[in-house]
Short mmCIF file of C-alpha atoms and ligand atoms in Angstrom, two decimals:
data_model
loop_
_atom_site.label_atom_id
_atom_site.label_comp_id
_atom_site.label_asym_id
_atom_site.label_seq_id
_atom_site.Cartn_x
_atom_site.Cartn_y
_atom_site.Cartn_z
CA MET A 19 -115.21 -128.18 -34.71
CA TYR A 20 -116.15 -124.64 -32.67
CA ASP A 21 -119.73 -124.32 -31.76
CA ILE A 22 -120.66 -120.81 -31.32
CA GLY A 23 -123.61 -120.80 -28.24
CA ALA A 24 -123.59 -124.58 -27.61
CA GLY A 25 -125.76 -123.76 -24.87
CA ALA A 26 -125.48 -126.66 -22.23
CA GLY A 27 -123.50 -128.96 -24.90
CA ARG A 28 -126.40 -130.33 -26.35
CA LEU A 29 -123.40 -131.45 -29.35
CA TYR A 30 -120.53 -131.91 -27.68
CA GLU A 31 -120.13 -135.60 -26.60
CA ALA A 32 -121.25 -136.72 -30.96
CA ALA A 33 -118.42 -134.50 -31.61
CA VAL A 34 -116.14 -136.23 -29.70
CA ARG A 35 -117.01 -139.49 -30.81
CA ALA A 36 -116.58 -138.66 -34.65
CA GLY A 37 -113.66 -137.25 -33.64
CA TYR A 38 -113.30 -133.31 -33.21
CA ALA A 39 -110.97 -131.58 -31.36
CA TYR A 40 -114.31 -128.82 -30.27
CA SER A 41 -114.57 -126.30 -28.42
CA ALA A 42 -117.21 -124.18 -27.80
CA CYS A 43 -118.48 -120.72 -26.33
CA ASP A 44 -121.79 -119.06 -25.18
CA VAL A 45 -123.17 -116.83 -24.11
CA SER A 46 -125.32 -117.26 -21.09
CA ALA A 47 -123.15 -117.96 -17.50
CA ALA A 48 -125.82 -120.59 -16.57
CA LEU A 49 -125.78 -122.48 -19.86
CA VAL A 50 -122.14 -122.54 -19.78
CA ALA A 51 -122.14 -124.08 -16.03
CA ARG A 52 -124.78 -126.79 -16.80
CA PHE A 53 -122.47 -127.49 -20.08
CA ARG A 54 -119.23 -127.36 -17.19
CA THR A 55 -120.79 -130.14 -14.67
CA MET A 56 -122.56 -132.16 -17.38
CA HIS A 57 -118.86 -132.21 -18.75
CA PRO A 58 -116.47 -131.68 -16.97
CA GLY A 59 -113.03 -131.29 -19.51
CA ALA A 60 -114.91 -130.02 -21.57
CA ASP A 61 -113.60 -126.39 -23.52
CA ILE A 62 -115.98 -124.39 -22.73
CA HIS A 63 -115.92 -120.59 -22.94
CA TRP A 64 -118.15 -118.75 -21.52
CA THR A 65 -118.12 -115.43 -24.37
CA ASP A 66 -120.38 -113.30 -26.73
CA GLY A 67 -120.27 -115.05 -30.58
CA ARG A 68 -118.52 -110.92 -31.37
CA SER A 69 -116.10 -111.48 -29.23
CA LEU A 70 -114.33 -115.23 -29.70
CA PRO A 71 -111.66 -116.80 -27.85
CA TRP A 72 -110.53 -118.43 -30.34
CA ARG A 73 -107.51 -117.49 -33.44
CA THR A 74 -107.89 -115.95 -36.91
CA GLY A 75 -107.92 -119.25 -39.26
CA SER A 76 -107.81 -121.77 -36.47
CA GLY A 77 -110.84 -123.74 -37.60
CA ASP A 78 -112.05 -126.94 -40.27
CA VAL A 79 -115.41 -126.47 -38.65
CA GLY A 80 -118.13 -123.69 -37.22
CA LEU A 81 -122.03 -124.93 -35.30
CA LEU A 82 -124.52 -121.74 -35.15
CA THR A 83 -126.58 -124.80 -35.41
CA TYR A 84 -130.45 -124.95 -32.37
CA HIS A 85 -130.90 -121.68 -34.12
CA VAL A 86 -128.11 -119.41 -32.00
CA LEU A 87 -127.95 -116.68 -34.85
CA GLU A 88 -132.38 -116.43 -34.18
CA ALA A 89 -131.41 -115.88 -29.84
CA ILE A 90 -129.49 -112.93 -31.19
CA ILE A 91 -131.52 -109.83 -31.83
CA GLY A 92 -130.42 -107.25 -34.07
CA ARG A 93 -129.17 -107.70 -37.56
CA ARG A 94 -125.76 -105.60 -36.75
CA ASN A 95 -125.36 -107.77 -34.26
CA ARG A 96 -125.86 -111.13 -36.28
CA LEU A 97 -123.63 -109.99 -38.70
CA ARG A 98 -120.95 -108.94 -36.16
CA THR A 99 -121.16 -112.50 -35.25
CA LEU A 100 -120.34 -114.21 -38.44
CA LEU A 101 -117.66 -112.27 -38.94
CA GLU A 102 -116.27 -112.55 -35.64
CA VAL A 103 -117.00 -116.76 -37.45
CA ARG A 104 -115.25 -116.87 -40.43
CA ARG A 105 -112.73 -115.08 -38.32
CA VAL A 106 -111.70 -117.62 -36.86
CA LEU A 107 -112.52 -120.76 -39.59
CA ARG A 108 -109.94 -121.31 -41.96
CA GLN A 109 -110.94 -121.21 -45.72
CA GLY A 110 -113.09 -123.95 -47.92
CA ALA A 111 -113.75 -124.26 -43.54
CA VAL A 112 -117.45 -125.13 -42.89
CA LEU A 113 -120.13 -123.64 -41.22
CA TYR A 114 -123.23 -125.18 -39.96
CA VAL A 115 -126.40 -122.96 -39.38
CA SER A 116 -129.97 -123.73 -38.76
CA HIS A 117 -133.26 -121.89 -38.35
CA HIS A 118 -136.66 -121.54 -38.62
CA VAL A 119 -138.53 -120.71 -41.92
CA ALA A 120 -139.39 -117.22 -41.06
CA MET A 121 -143.17 -117.88 -43.49
CA ARG A 122 -144.06 -121.29 -41.08
CA TYR A 123 -143.44 -120.39 -37.83
CA ARG A 124 -145.56 -118.98 -35.98
CA PRO A 125 -146.46 -116.17 -39.07
CA ARG A 126 -149.97 -115.22 -37.54
CA GLN A 127 -147.32 -113.67 -34.25
CA GLN A 128 -144.16 -112.44 -36.74
CA LEU A 129 -146.37 -110.48 -37.80
CA ARG A 130 -148.66 -109.73 -34.30
CA SER A 131 -145.58 -108.78 -32.90
CA PHE A 132 -143.92 -106.25 -36.12
CA PHE A 133 -147.56 -104.56 -36.50
CA GLY A 134 -148.54 -104.74 -32.60
CA GLY A 135 -146.38 -101.98 -31.56
CA LEU A 136 -144.74 -104.23 -28.88
CA GLY A 137 -141.24 -102.58 -29.08
CA LEU A 138 -139.77 -105.96 -31.46
CA GLU A 139 -137.68 -104.43 -33.69
CA GLU A 140 -138.03 -105.97 -36.65
CA TYR A 141 -140.26 -108.21 -38.78
CA GLY A 142 -139.97 -112.04 -38.04
CA ASP A 143 -139.08 -110.69 -34.05
CA ILE A 144 -141.16 -112.87 -31.36
CA SER A 145 -141.36 -114.14 -28.23
CA ILE A 146 -141.77 -117.10 -27.18
CA THR A 147 -142.43 -119.01 -23.73
CA GLY A 148 -141.14 -121.63 -22.95
CA SER A 149 -138.05 -124.34 -23.64
CA SER A 150 -134.89 -122.79 -24.62
CA GLY A 151 -134.00 -125.97 -26.42
CA ALA A 152 -130.24 -126.01 -24.80
CA GLY A 153 -130.89 -127.35 -21.11
CA ASP A 154 -133.38 -128.19 -19.69
CA HIS A 155 -134.20 -124.34 -19.25
CA ALA A 156 -137.86 -122.57 -18.37
CA LEU A 157 -137.37 -119.36 -19.68
CA SER A 158 -140.47 -116.54 -20.18
CA SER A 159 -140.22 -113.91 -22.98
CA TYR A 160 -138.01 -115.49 -24.66
CA ARG A 161 -136.68 -113.34 -27.04
CA THR A 162 -136.21 -114.11 -30.83
CA HIS A 163 -135.41 -113.43 -34.18
CA ILE A 164 -137.12 -115.77 -37.34
CA ILE A 165 -134.50 -114.91 -40.24
CA SER A 166 -136.05 -114.10 -43.98
CA ALA A 167 -133.86 -116.93 -46.48
CA LEU A 168 -133.42 -112.95 -48.15
CA GLU A 169 -131.72 -112.17 -44.65
CA CYS A 170 -129.73 -115.50 -44.01
CA GLY A 171 -128.39 -115.30 -47.26
CA TRP A 172 -127.54 -111.73 -47.37
CA LEU A 173 -125.53 -112.46 -44.39
CA ALA A 174 -123.66 -114.79 -45.37
CA ARG A 175 -122.56 -113.29 -48.68
CA VAL A 176 -121.55 -110.62 -46.93
CA SER A 177 -119.58 -112.36 -44.00
CA GLY A 178 -117.76 -113.89 -46.02
CA PHE A 179 -119.60 -117.32 -47.36
CA ALA A 180 -121.44 -119.17 -49.68
CA VAL A 181 -124.15 -121.35 -49.50
CA GLN A 182 -123.46 -124.98 -50.31
CA ASP A 183 -126.08 -127.19 -49.52
CA ARG A 184 -129.57 -126.41 -47.68
CA TRP A 185 -132.22 -128.71 -46.28
CA PRO A 186 -135.13 -128.60 -44.34
CA PHE A 187 -136.33 -131.07 -40.50
CA ASP A 188 -139.00 -130.99 -39.45
CA ALA A 189 -139.96 -129.34 -35.65
CA SER A 190 -142.05 -131.60 -34.39
CA SER A 191 -143.44 -128.43 -31.92
CA GLU A 192 -145.29 -127.02 -35.01
CA ARG A 193 -148.31 -127.78 -36.61
CA SER A 194 -146.31 -127.18 -40.17
CA ALA A 195 -144.09 -129.67 -40.79
CA ARG A 196 -140.59 -128.52 -42.07
CA CYS A 197 -140.83 -125.23 -40.42
CA ALA A 198 -137.02 -125.85 -39.88
CA ILE A 199 -133.64 -125.96 -41.71
CA MET A 200 -130.43 -126.38 -41.72
CA GLU A 201 -127.13 -124.48 -43.79
CA ARG A 202 -123.91 -125.84 -44.46
CA TRP A 203 -121.63 -123.02 -45.75
CA SER A 204 -117.98 -123.32 -46.90
CA ALA A 205 -115.73 -119.88 -45.75
CA VAL A 206 -114.34 -118.64 -49.15
C1 SAM B 324 -131.51 -121.70 -29.28
S1 SAM B 324 -130.30 -122.60 -27.37
C2 SAM B 324 -129.39 -123.76 -28.73
C3 SAM B 324 -128.19 -123.96 -27.94
C4 SAM B 324 -127.01 -124.92 -28.71
N1 SAM B 324 -126.36 -125.05 -30.05
C5 SAM B 324 -127.78 -126.51 -29.04
O1 SAM B 324 -127.99 -126.78 -29.63
O2 SAM B 324 -128.69 -126.88 -27.56
C6 SAM B 324 -129.50 -120.66 -28.51
C7 SAM B 324 -128.33 -120.93 -27.12
O3 SAM B 324 -127.42 -119.56 -28.44
C8 SAM B 324 -126.45 -118.41 -27.19
N2 SAM B 324 -127.01 -116.93 -27.38
C9 SAM B 324 -126.91 -116.10 -27.52
N3 SAM B 324 -127.19 -114.81 -28.15
C10 SAM B 324 -125.60 -114.99 -27.84
C11 SAM B 324 -124.79 -114.75 -28.27
N4 SAM B 324 -124.35 -113.16 -28.90
N5 SAM B 324 -123.62 -115.80 -28.63
C12 SAM B 324 -123.16 -115.94 -27.37
N6 SAM B 324 -123.95 -117.48 -27.70
C13 SAM B 324 -125.09 -117.04 -28.32
C14 SAM B 324 -127.82 -118.78 -25.71
O4 SAM B 324 -127.36 -118.86 -25.11
C15 SAM B 324 -128.16 -120.20 -25.69
O5 SAM B 324 -127.20 -121.03 -25.74
#
């Protein structure tokens, strides 16, 4: 199981308990250090998702969970990451991808950012101040891109995945429930 953008290793223990051979990466040196402190012995790499350390076709399961795709700014970078994730997974492998629902997650802020000349690249980009949810790291102006269903479907198709399932889950920090969804993709 490959956990891309693993943060401080929120899913490490559950993955190991479930019997997976788990390997992870994250682009943040601070979070990788935190991961290593919390889980000595875990296989965690400090690297960008666009260049993964694993062999072609070697993985059965991929994780891009807790909205990792949203943390990658620029559609081209998201696509390059997904193509690289597809490279390291075998055909038929599953990939779990979570993301917010664009029309429900801070829609006013998304519109303000888009029309307000804030220098953000695409509709859906917003800046959040607070916790990344990835290991007690308080962040100021954490830039994130809220992916529309359209973009997500397109990214899956062109990177070699087929969307199998999607289901909503609650994001209690927001007023509107069910503004986040989990998708299960399969590598075709
Ligand atoms: C919201 S956090 C989720 C962390 C983790 N999956 C979890 O459940 O706690 C998003 C993570 O994506 C990582 N990230 C952002 N851009 C990345 C990239 N280009 N390559 C790898 N990781 C990246 C961030 O450093 C951060 O740890």
